[in-house]
Amino acid sequence: MKGKATSFDIAHYAGVSQSTVSRALRNSPLVNEETRKKVHEVAKELNYKVDKNASNLRTQQSNTLALLLFEDPTKDDSQINPFFLAMLGSITRACANVGYDLLISFQQASKDWHADYEDSHRADGIILLGYGDFIDYQEKLDKLLAQGTKFVCWGAKVTQSPNLSISCDNYHGGQLAAKHLIDIQRTNCAFIGDASEHSPEFFARFNGFNDEFTKKNLSIDSRKIANAISTDESGFQATKSLISNNIKFDALFAASDLIAIGAIKALTEAGIKVPEDVAVVGFDDIPIASFTNPPLTTVQQDTSKAGEMLVTNLLKMINDEDITVNSLLPELIVRGSTKTH
Amino acid sequence: MKGKATSFDIAHYAGVSQSTVSRALRNSPLVNEETRKKVHEVAKELNYKVDKNASNLRTQQSNTLALLLFEDPTKDDSQINPFFLAMLGSITRACANVGYDLLISFQQASKDWHADYEDSHRADGIILLGYGDFIDYQEKLDKLLAQGTKFVCWGAKVTQSPNLSISCDNYHGGQLAAKHLIDIQRTNCAFIGDASEHSPEFFARFNGFNDEFTKKNLSIDSRKIANAISTDESGFQATKSLISNNIKFDALFAASDLIAIGAIKALTEAGIKVPEDVAVVGFDDIPIASFTNPPLTTVQQDTSKAGEMLVTNLLKMINDEDITVNSLLPELIVRGSTKTH
DNA sequence: CTTCATTGTGACACCGGTGTCATGTCATTT
DNA sequence: AAATGACATGACACCGGTGTCACAATGAAG
């Protein structure tokens, strides 16, 4: 047999027209049961598969979603944030469940990325994933919006159109962390992350955390706030600088687990014991979290549910259905890094 | 503007024919520099993007690769083997570097998966990734081969066509582990994994390990070999059963890091100290490995190079070029789990 | 026996590009 | 001045499906 079989080949062998083959294979009610069976039979025999390019071209939809992962530009090229990796896994599954293919692509946050995938009809919609500088990001989202591109994003709320973004309730997560530290009487607390609009998610975590302290007439000393992006290296450096500036604290809330891991490393190297001297709370609950030494207390985001929601919401957008925005509820997972006894 | 711009729209506004637009956009040398510029200008203005479906249909290639991930069926649905996640990351990058898109899909190892992606012209080639029962797997690979599908796979050697698979030199990796343990005088050694043809990679690791012992007139007691698939849970159970059968050993070689992590947990719970009582060596060097307690000594596979090789080899196959099979050289990373002093 | 709805099928245009062939223009050669 | 070639462009078929329309066959209704 020369090359791949086409619907014409099937038509030929089944003794019907190509139109009928097309209908039969898509189980159109228009076609007689008997011919339908015959066609399916021949198709199977010839190992025929519908050419997606032709079919997509005609129907003007691809049954494919694109996942764009943005990375912190400073990040080592070889490692990917495990939290996003987990999201990627759950998104993949969610796509498979609804019969969509998934294209993935890593984007340099700095680079120009336009909505290539959707514009070129390669995907019906786009899922955006990534921490990164939000200000720059926002601008590009606006462009997407203006173009009418179908997309959802994880994390940062897009102001004009809050329905586009799905996230866990970061503010609430921050509160959980604060409550826990207050419970175990660690109120002299440092925060490592970015407490500004540049990282809305981190900011929300910080605000929830801070507000909870304020509620109890406590406060976070601003000198105990150190900037970091979501890498262990950055968390390590930030914590180290706090330590070398001789700033004292008995608890540390890291805006992400990777930061927390870096922080623990910095603390340990400085001879500061976790959790005896400093209790550490992270955010995300990445797989590593339970394997660190000590195991990391952290605010868990349900990545599996998150991926599902991203996909279902995106599909709703594609079908012009209404979206019910749901924030995911984070959960505190207490482990060794805050166990004081 | 109604809908997306097509090349005809560009042609209209640029005052040339559609053919010329097509050529100009692909920077064909046939078209005059001036018109080329003009066309590019208009295209940019109208935010035009080539429709991939049309273009793929015509050229009969998709500039897309598909990545199929096979999972141990027993595996918890929510977690993905971190080693494959790392591979996925490097493959994605490698694809991006050569201008290919990447479709990903998780496959139930048990399910029927045919070569849907390639048959339906959605991808030019396929990358297969996954531990799993090799016997069943092999059969499906044969089918792919017979169909002339372009694919490469990680790990297990496909007997008829060894060029198809790329892997690190597992045998050598096993030797490295053995040498190290012998060096530190831990020769009463257990092996956790699957030492049979069902898991060729694990088998090779074991064989390298075992042969190295034999070379030194040492041997691995067959009662100290326990079966496990590549999950921490399975490693945990396997190790536990060794312990509860009162089998003594002072070193343990796990066929993968996840197994090793489960093993460490089992040992620790039984009051056996790592590395004082039992030295543990894993395989893969997944990101978690350096964060375990104690940090895990392991045989590192260079995932970044591996992903690159998979992609470049697959592209060579697609272009009918010759492939030079390269095994990747694994490297021993010594960490706390084998440090006896 | 005609009329009309129903059912199943084939013919054909179409999706938006790409590649081939034909055409036209202009400078160079003889 | 006629012939030759290089260069630039347009016309058109084609990739392999999908959707619309027309039409034949059948049976029911009038």
mmCIF file of N, CA, C and O in Angstrom, chain B residues 178-226:
data_model
loop_
_atom_site.group_PDB
_atom_site.id
_atom_site.type_symbol
_atom_site.label_atom_id
_atom_site.label_comp_id
_atom_site.label_asym_id
_atom_site.label_seq_id
_atom_site.Cartn_x
_atom_site.Cartn_y
_atom_site.Cartn_z
ATOM 1 N N ALA B 178 27.853 -0.314 42.208
ATOM 2 C CA ALA B 178 28.541 -1.426 42.864
ATOM 3 C C ALA B 178 29.945 -1.025 43.303
ATOM 4 O O ALA B 178 30.348 -1.258 44.450
ATOM 5 N N LYS B 179 30.658 -0.391 42.394
ATOM 6 C CA LYS B 179 32.025 0.033 42.718
ATOM 7 C C LYS B 179 32.036 0.898 43.966
ATOM 8 O O LYS B 179 32.878 0.734 44.848
ATOM 9 N N HIS B 180 31.114 1.828 43.999
ATOM 10 C CA HIS B 180 31.057 2.745 45.130
ATOM 11 C C HIS B 180 30.821 1.995 46.443
ATOM 12 O O HIS B 180 31.507 2.224 47.442
ATOM 13 N N LEU B 181 29.860 1.099 46.417
ATOM 14 C CA LEU B 181 29.545 0.357 47.644
ATOM 15 C C LEU B 181 30.721 -0.529 48.061
ATOM 16 O O LEU B 181 31.028 -0.662 49.254
ATOM 17 N N ILE B 182 31.371 -1.116 47.073
ATOM 18 C CA ILE B 182 32.531 -1.946 47.392
ATOM 19 C C ILE B 182 33.642 -1.070 47.982
ATOM 20 O O ILE B 182 34.286 -1.433 48.959
ATOM 21 N N ASP B 183 33.792 0.097 47.364
ATOM 22 C CA ASP B 183 34.790 1.059 47.858
ATOM 23 C C ASP B 183 34.602 1.361 49.338
ATOM 24 O O ASP B 183 35.562 1.449 50.096
ATOM 25 N N ILE B 184 33.371 1.570 49.719
ATOM 26 C CA ILE B 184 33.123 1.926 51.114
ATOM 27 C C ILE B 184 32.865 0.683 51.960
ATOM 28 O O ILE B 184 32.333 0.754 53.061
ATOM 29 N N GLN B 185 33.219 -0.446 51.379
ATOM 30 C CA GLN B 185 33.171 -1.723 52.096
ATOM 31 C C GLN B 185 31.786 -2.111 52.600
ATOM 32 O O GLN B 185 31.630 -2.575 53.723
ATOM 33 N N ARG B 186 30.814 -1.884 51.742
ATOM 34 C CA ARG B 186 29.475 -2.374 52.035
ATOM 35 C C ARG B 186 29.154 -3.422 50.977
ATOM 36 O O ARG B 186 28.671 -3.090 49.905
ATOM 37 N N THR B 187 29.447 -4.639 51.291
ATOM 38 C CA THR B 187 29.325 -5.668 50.261
ATOM 39 C C THR B 187 28.209 -6.664 50.530
ATOM 40 O O THR B 187 27.966 -7.568 49.742
ATOM 41 N N ASN B 188 27.532 -6.470 51.628
ATOM 42 C CA ASN B 188 26.393 -7.341 51.917
ATOM 43 C C ASN B 188 25.150 -6.600 51.453
ATOM 44 O O ASN B 188 24.476 -5.929 52.228
ATOM 45 N N CYS B 189 24.871 -6.772 50.184
ATOM 46 C CA CYS B 189 24.009 -5.794 49.536
ATOM 47 C C CYS B 189 22.661 -6.356 49.080
ATOM 48 O O CYS B 189 22.577 -7.482 48.578
ATOM 49 N N ALA B 190 21.622 -5.552 49.261
ATOM 50 C CA ALA B 190 20.284 -5.907 48.773
ATOM 51 C C ALA B 190 19.977 -5.119 47.503
ATOM 52 O O ALA B 190 20.554 -4.049 47.271
ATOM 53 N N PHE B 191 19.119 -5.660 46.689
ATOM 54 C CA PHE B 191 18.685 -4.952 45.484
ATOM 55 C C PHE B 191 17.159 -4.878 45.472
ATOM 56 O O PHE B 191 16.478 -5.884 45.641
ATOM 57 N N ILE B 192 16.631 -3.683 45.291
ATOM 58 C CA ILE B 192 15.180 -3.520 45.192
ATOM 59 C C ILE B 192 14.848 -3.027 43.793
ATOM 60 O O ILE B 192 15.356 -1.985 43.363
ATOM 61 N N GLY B 193 14.003 -3.769 43.108
ATOM 62 C CA GLY B 193 13.648 -3.417 41.742
ATOM 63 C C GLY B 193 13.167 -4.675 41.060
ATOM 64 O O GLY B 193 12.807 -5.644 41.720
ATOM 65 N N ASP B 194 13.153 -4.641 39.758
ATOM 66 C CA ASP B 194 12.689 -5.819 39.049
ATOM 67 C C ASP B 194 13.865 -6.352 38.233
ATOM 68 O O ASP B 194 14.266 -5.746 37.244
ATOM 69 N N ALA B 195 14.427 -7.471 38.680
ATOM 70 C CA ALA B 195 15.587 -8.028 37.986
ATOM 71 C C ALA B 195 15.159 -9.073 36.969
ATOM 72 O O ALA B 195 15.533 -10.233 37.042
ATOM 73 N N SER B 196 14.367 -8.642 36.002
ATOM 74 C CA SER B 196 13.917 -9.575 34.968
ATOM 75 C C SER B 196 13.704 -8.829 33.656
ATOM 76 O O SER B 196 13.752 -7.602 33.614
ATOM 77 N N GLU B 197 13.448 -9.577 32.596
ATOM 78 C CA GLU B 197 13.264 -8.946 31.287
ATOM 79 C C GLU B 197 12.019 -8.085 31.225
ATOM 80 O O GLU B 197 11.801 -7.355 30.264
ATOM 81 N N HIS B 198 11.186 -8.187 32.227
ATOM 82 C CA HIS B 198 9.985 -7.355 32.207
ATOM 83 C C HIS B 198 10.338 -5.882 32.332
ATOM 84 O O HIS B 198 9.609 -5.024 31.864
ATOM 85 N N SER B 199 11.425 -5.605 32.997
ATOM 86 C CA SER B 199 11.891 -4.225 33.120
ATOM 87 C C SER B 199 13.346 -4.165 32.677
ATOM 88 O O SER B 199 14.248 -4.165 33.499
ATOM 89 N N PRO B 200 13.552 -4.093 31.394
ATOM 90 C CA PRO B 200 14.911 -4.213 30.861
ATOM 91 C C PRO B 200 15.887 -3.213 31.470
ATOM 92 O O PRO B 200 17.059 -3.529 31.656
ATOM 93 N N GLU B 201 15.395 -2.018 31.746
ATOM 94 C CA GLU B 201 16.311 -1.022 32.298
ATOM 95 C C GLU B 201 16.777 -1.434 33.684
ATOM 96 O O GLU B 201 17.961 -1.404 33.996
ATOM 97 N N PHE B 202 15.818 -1.795 34.502
ATOM 98 C CA PHE B 202 16.151 -2.234 35.859
ATOM 99 C C PHE B 202 17.064 -3.459 35.799
ATOM 100 O O PHE B 202 18.019 -3.576 36.562
ATOM 101 N N PHE B 203 16.754 -4.322 34.864
ATOM 102 C CA PHE B 203 17.513 -5.551 34.715
ATOM 103 C C PHE B 203 18.976 -5.230 34.390
ATOM 104 O O PHE B 203 19.900 -5.790 34.980
ATOM 105 N N ALA B 204 19.151 -4.302 33.461
ATOM 106 C CA ALA B 204 20.509 -3.919 33.081
ATOM 107 C C ALA B 204 21.254 -3.316 34.267
ATOM 108 O O ALA B 204 22.435 -3.569 34.474
ATOM 109 N N ARG B 205 20.539 -2.521 35.028
ATOM 110 C CA ARG B 205 21.173 -1.916 36.201
ATOM 111 C C ARG B 205 21.626 -3.008 37.168
ATOM 112 O O ARG B 205 22.728 -2.971 37.707
ATOM 113 N N PHE B 206 20.737 -3.940 37.331
ATOM 114 C CA PHE B 206 21.063 -5.038 38.241
ATOM 115 C C PHE B 206 22.250 -5.836 37.715
ATOM 116 O O PHE B 206 23.176 -6.167 38.465
ATOM 117 N N ASN B 207 22.232 -6.129 36.439
ATOM 118 C CA ASN B 207 23.302 -6.937 35.871
ATOM 119 C C ASN B 207 24.666 -6.265 35.999
ATOM 120 O O ASN B 207 25.661 -6.908 36.340
ATOM 121 N N GLY B 208 24.701 -4.969 35.716
ATOM 122 C CA GLY B 208 25.953 -4.249 35.869
ATOM 123 C C GLY B 208 26.424 -4.319 37.308
ATOM 124 O O GLY B 208 27.601 -4.557 37.600
ATOM 125 N N PHE B 209 25.478 -4.127 38.182
ATOM 126 C CA PHE B 209 25.755 -4.155 39.608
ATOM 127 C C PHE B 209 26.290 -5.524 40.029
ATOM 128 O O PHE B 209 27.355 -5.646 40.638
ATOM 129 N N ASN B 210 25.569 -6.519 39.633
ATOM 130 C CA ASN B 210 25.890 -7.894 40.002
ATOM 131 C C ASN B 210 27.238 -8.333 39.425
ATOM 132 O O ASN B 210 28.074 -8.907 40.124
ATOM 133 N N ASP B 211 27.439 -8.015 38.145
ATOM 134 C CA ASP B 211 28.684 -8.420 37.497
ATOM 135 C C ASP B 211 29.892 -7.800 38.194
ATOM 136 O O ASP B 211 30.943 -8.430 38.311
ATOM 137 N N GLU B 212 29.727 -6.563 38.602
ATOM 138 C CA GLU B 212 30.827 -5.891 39.273
ATOM 139 C C GLU B 212 31.179 -6.609 40.587
ATOM 140 O O GLU B 212 32.344 -6.760 40.934
ATOM 141 N N PHE B 213 30.152 -7.038 41.255
ATOM 142 C CA PHE B 213 30.382 -7.800 42.491
ATOM 143 C C PHE B 213 31.088 -9.115 42.182
ATOM 144 O O PHE B 213 32.051 -9.491 42.845
ATOM 145 N N THR B 214 30.579 -9.786 41.145
ATOM 146 C CA THR B 214 31.163 -11.068 40.757
ATOM 147 C C THR B 214 32.640 -10.913 40.425
ATOM 148 O O THR B 214 33.476 -11.729 40.798
ATOM 149 N N LYS B 215 32.922 -9.808 39.691
ATOM 150 C CA LYS B 215 34.300 -9.527 39.313
ATOM 151 C C LYS B 215 35.225 -9.511 40.529
ATOM 152 O O LYS B 215 36.393 -9.878 40.443
ATOM 153 N N LYS B 216 34.689 -9.032 41.619
ATOM 154 C CA LYS B 216 35.494 -8.938 42.843
ATOM 155 C C LYS B 216 35.316 -10.171 43.725
ATOM 156 O O LYS B 216 35.538 -10.119 44.946
ATOM 157 N N ASN B 217 34.798 -11.215 43.099
ATOM 158 C CA ASN B 217 34.544 -12.440 43.861
ATOM 159 C C ASN B 217 33.553 -12.252 44.993
ATOM 160 O O ASN B 217 33.632 -12.903 46.024
ATOM 161 N N LEU B 218 32.640 -11.337 44.761
ATOM 162 C CA LEU B 218 31.567 -11.138 45.732
ATOM 163 C C LEU B 218 30.274 -11.542 45.048
ATOM 164 O O LEU B 218 30.241 -11.784 43.844
ATOM 165 N N SER B 219 29.203 -11.587 45.783
ATOM 166 C CA SER B 219 27.947 -11.906 45.109
ATOM 167 C C SER B 219 26.753 -11.314 45.848
ATOM 168 O O SER B 219 26.830 -10.933 47.006
ATOM 169 N N ILE B 220 25.671 -11.240 45.093
ATOM 170 C CA ILE B 220 24.426 -10.731 45.663
ATOM 171 C C ILE B 220 23.564 -11.939 45.998
ATOM 172 O O ILE B 220 23.211 -12.726 45.121
ATOM 173 N N ASP B 221 23.238 -12.067 47.234
ATOM 174 C CA ASP B 221 22.397 -13.169 47.683
ATOM 175 C C ASP B 221 20.989 -12.995 47.102
ATOM 176 O O ASP B 221 20.376 -11.943 47.264
ATOM 177 N N SER B 222 20.512 -14.022 46.413
ATOM 178 C CA SER B 222 19.234 -13.865 45.711
ATOM 179 C C SER B 222 18.063 -13.621 46.673
ATOM 180 O O SER B 222 17.037 -13.085 46.282
ATOM 181 N N ARG B 223 18.226 -14.000 47.939
ATOM 182 C CA ARG B 223 17.150 -13.717 48.881
ATOM 183 C C ARG B 223 17.084 -12.229 49.216
ATOM 184 O O ARG B 223 16.120 -11.744 49.789
ATOM 185 N N LYS B 224 18.127 -11.535 48.829
ATOM 186 C CA LYS B 224 18.174 -10.100 49.123
ATOM 187 C C LYS B 224 17.722 -9.256 47.942
ATOM 188 O O LYS B 224 17.935 -8.056 47.897
ATOM 189 N N ILE B 225 17.107 -9.932 46.971
ATOM 190 C CA ILE B 225 16.546 -9.204 45.834
ATOM 191 C C ILE B 225 15.039 -9.147 46.002
ATOM 192 O O ILE B 225 14.385 -10.181 46.150
ATOM 193 N N ALA B 226 14.494 -7.958 46.027
ATOM 194 C CA ALA B 226 13.045 -7.813 46.190
ATOM 195 C C ALA B 226 12.469 -7.055 45.006
ATOM 196 O O ALA B 226 13.061 -6.092 44.514
#
